[in-house]
PDB file of N, CA and C in Angstrom:
ATOM      1  N   MET R   1     -65.570  81.073   3.515  1.00 48.00           N
ATOM      2  CA  MET R   1     -65.793  82.029   4.614  1.00 48.00           C
ATOM      3  C   MET R   1     -65.997  83.425   4.043  1.00 48.00           C
ATOM      4  N   LYS R   2     -67.051  84.053   4.449  1.00 53.00           N
ATOM      5  CA  LYS R   2     -67.329  85.397   3.931  1.00 53.00           C
ATOM      6  C   LYS R   2     -66.617  86.455   4.773  1.00 53.00           C
ATOM      7  N   PRO R   3     -66.187  87.539   4.135  1.00 52.00           N
ATOM      8  CA  PRO R   3     -65.553  88.636   4.868  1.00 52.00           C
ATOM      9  C   PRO R   3     -66.600  89.439   5.625  1.00 52.00           C
ATOM     10  N   GLY R   4     -66.162  90.397   6.409  1.00 49.00           N
ATOM     11  CA  GLY R   4     -67.091  91.232   7.154  1.00 49.00           C
ATOM     12  C   GLY R   4     -67.906  92.098   6.209  1.00 49.00           C
ATOM     13  N   ASN R   5     -68.996  92.638   6.707  1.00 52.00           N
ATOM     14  CA  ASN R   5     -69.841  93.485   5.875  1.00 52.00           C
ATOM     15  C   ASN R   5     -69.100  94.728   5.398  1.00 52.00           C
ATOM     16  N   SER R   6     -68.031  95.090   6.092  1.00 49.00           N
ATOM     17  CA  SER R   6     -67.249  96.261   5.713  1.00 49.00           C
ATOM     18  C   SER R   6     -66.395  95.967   4.496  1.00 49.00           C
ATOM     19  N   GLY R   7     -66.277  94.692   4.142  1.00 54.00           N
ATOM     20  CA  GLY R   7     -65.460  94.332   2.995  1.00 54.00           C
ATOM     21  C   GLY R   7     -64.094  93.847   3.432  1.00 54.00           C
ATOM     22  N   GLY R   8     -63.798  93.978   4.729  1.00 55.00           N
ATOM     23  CA  GLY R   8     -62.514  93.516   5.260  1.00 55.00           C
ATOM     24  C   GLY R   8     -62.756  92.735   6.525  1.00 55.00           C
ATOM     25  N   PRO R   9     -62.145  91.557   6.673  1.00 53.00           N
ATOM     26  CA  PRO R   9     -62.408  90.687   7.817  1.00 53.00           C
ATOM     27  C   PRO R   9     -62.003  91.285   9.159  1.00 53.00           C
ATOM     28  N   LEU R  10     -61.075  92.262   9.142  1.00 53.00           N
ATOM     29  CA  LEU R  10     -60.618  92.824  10.416  1.00 53.00           C
ATOM     30  C   LEU R  10     -60.949  94.308  10.545  1.00 53.00           C
ATOM     31  N   LEU R  11     -61.568  94.885   9.510  1.00 53.00           N
ATOM     32  CA  LEU R  11     -61.852  96.319   9.562  1.00 53.00           C
ATOM     33  C   LEU R  11     -63.103  96.612  10.381  1.00 53.00           C
ATOM     34  N   ASP R  12     -64.001  95.625  10.426  1.00 61.00           N
ATOM     35  CA  ASP R  12     -65.265  95.831  11.135  1.00 61.00           C
ATOM     36  C   ASP R  12     -65.610  94.559  11.893  1.00 61.00           C
ATOM     37  N   ILE R  13     -65.387  94.573  13.208  1.00 65.00           N
ATOM     38  CA  ILE R  13     -65.610  93.375  14.014  1.00 65.00           C
ATOM     39  C   ILE R  13     -67.054  92.900  13.891  1.00 65.00           C
ATOM     40  N   GLU R  14     -68.016  93.819  14.012  1.00 63.00           N
ATOM     41  CA  GLU R  14     -69.424  93.434  13.938  1.00 63.00           C
ATOM     42  C   GLU R  14     -69.746  92.882  12.559  1.00 63.00           C
ATOM     43  N   GLY R  15     -69.186  93.501  11.524  1.00 64.00           N
ATOM     44  CA  GLY R  15     -69.416  93.029  10.159  1.00 64.00           C
ATOM     45  C   GLY R  15     -68.862  91.635   9.981  1.00 64.00           C
ATOM     46  N   ASN R  16     -67.694  91.383  10.591  1.00 68.00           N
ATOM     47  CA  ASN R  16     -67.072  90.066  10.479  1.00 68.00           C
ATOM     48  C   ASN R  16     -67.935  89.012  11.151  1.00 68.00           C
ATOM     49  N   VAL R  17     -68.459  89.335  12.323  1.00 73.00           N
ATOM     50  CA  VAL R  17     -69.322  88.391  13.043  1.00 73.00           C
ATOM     51  C   VAL R  17     -70.564  88.090  12.218  1.00 73.00           C
ATOM     52  N   LEU R  18     -71.158  89.127  11.621  1.00 70.00           N
ATOM     53  CA  LEU R  18     -72.355  88.928  10.804  1.00 70.00           C
ATOM     54  C   LEU R  18     -72.031  88.090   9.579  1.00 70.00           C
ATOM     55  N   GLY R  19     -70.862  88.319   8.997  1.00 69.00           N
ATOM     56  CA  GLY R  19     -70.450  87.557   7.818  1.00 69.00           C
ATOM     57  C   GLY R  19     -70.297  86.087   8.145  1.00 69.00           C
ATOM     58  N   ILE R  20     -69.682  85.794   9.296  1.00 70.00           N
ATOM     59  CA  ILE R  20     -69.488  84.399   9.704  1.00 70.00           C
ATOM     60  C   ILE R  20     -70.840  83.753  10.006  1.00 70.00           C
ATOM     61  N   THR R  21     -71.697  84.489  10.701  1.00 70.00           N
ATOM     62  CA  THR R  21     -73.020  83.960  11.041  1.00 70.00           C
ATOM     63  C   THR R  21     -73.800  83.640   9.777  1.00 70.00           C
ATOM     64  N   THR R  22     -73.707  84.525   8.785  1.00 70.00           N
ATOM     65  CA  THR R  22     -74.410  84.310   7.516  1.00 70.00           C
ATOM     66  C   THR R  22     -73.868  83.078   6.815  1.00 70.00           C
ATOM     67  N   ALA R  23     -72.551  82.907   6.849  1.00 67.00           N
ATOM     68  CA  ALA R  23     -71.920  81.759   6.192  1.00 67.00           C
ATOM     69  C   ALA R  23     -72.399  80.461   6.843  1.00 67.00           C
ATOM     70  N   ILE R  24     -72.529  80.461   8.162  1.00 71.00           N
ATOM     71  CA  ILE R  24     -72.995  79.267   8.877  1.00 71.00           C
ATOM     72  C   ILE R  24     -74.470  79.022   8.563  1.00 71.00           C
ATOM     73  N   ALA R  25     -75.244  80.106   8.510  1.00 67.00           N
ATOM     74  CA  ALA R  25     -76.679  79.980   8.251  1.00 67.00           C
ATOM     75  C   ALA R  25     -76.922  79.384   6.873  1.00 67.00           C
ATOM     76  N   GLU R  26     -76.079  79.747   5.921  1.00 67.00           N
ATOM     77  CA  GLU R  26     -76.247  79.234   4.566  1.00 67.00           C
ATOM     78  C   GLU R  26     -75.663  77.838   4.462  1.00 67.00           C
TER      79      GLU R  26
END
């Protein structure tokens, strides 16, 4: 599971969503 784009899974909600989406896409 990738962390958020901010580098922290809870520091940036949008980054976290994008990170999860990217992980699923890959």
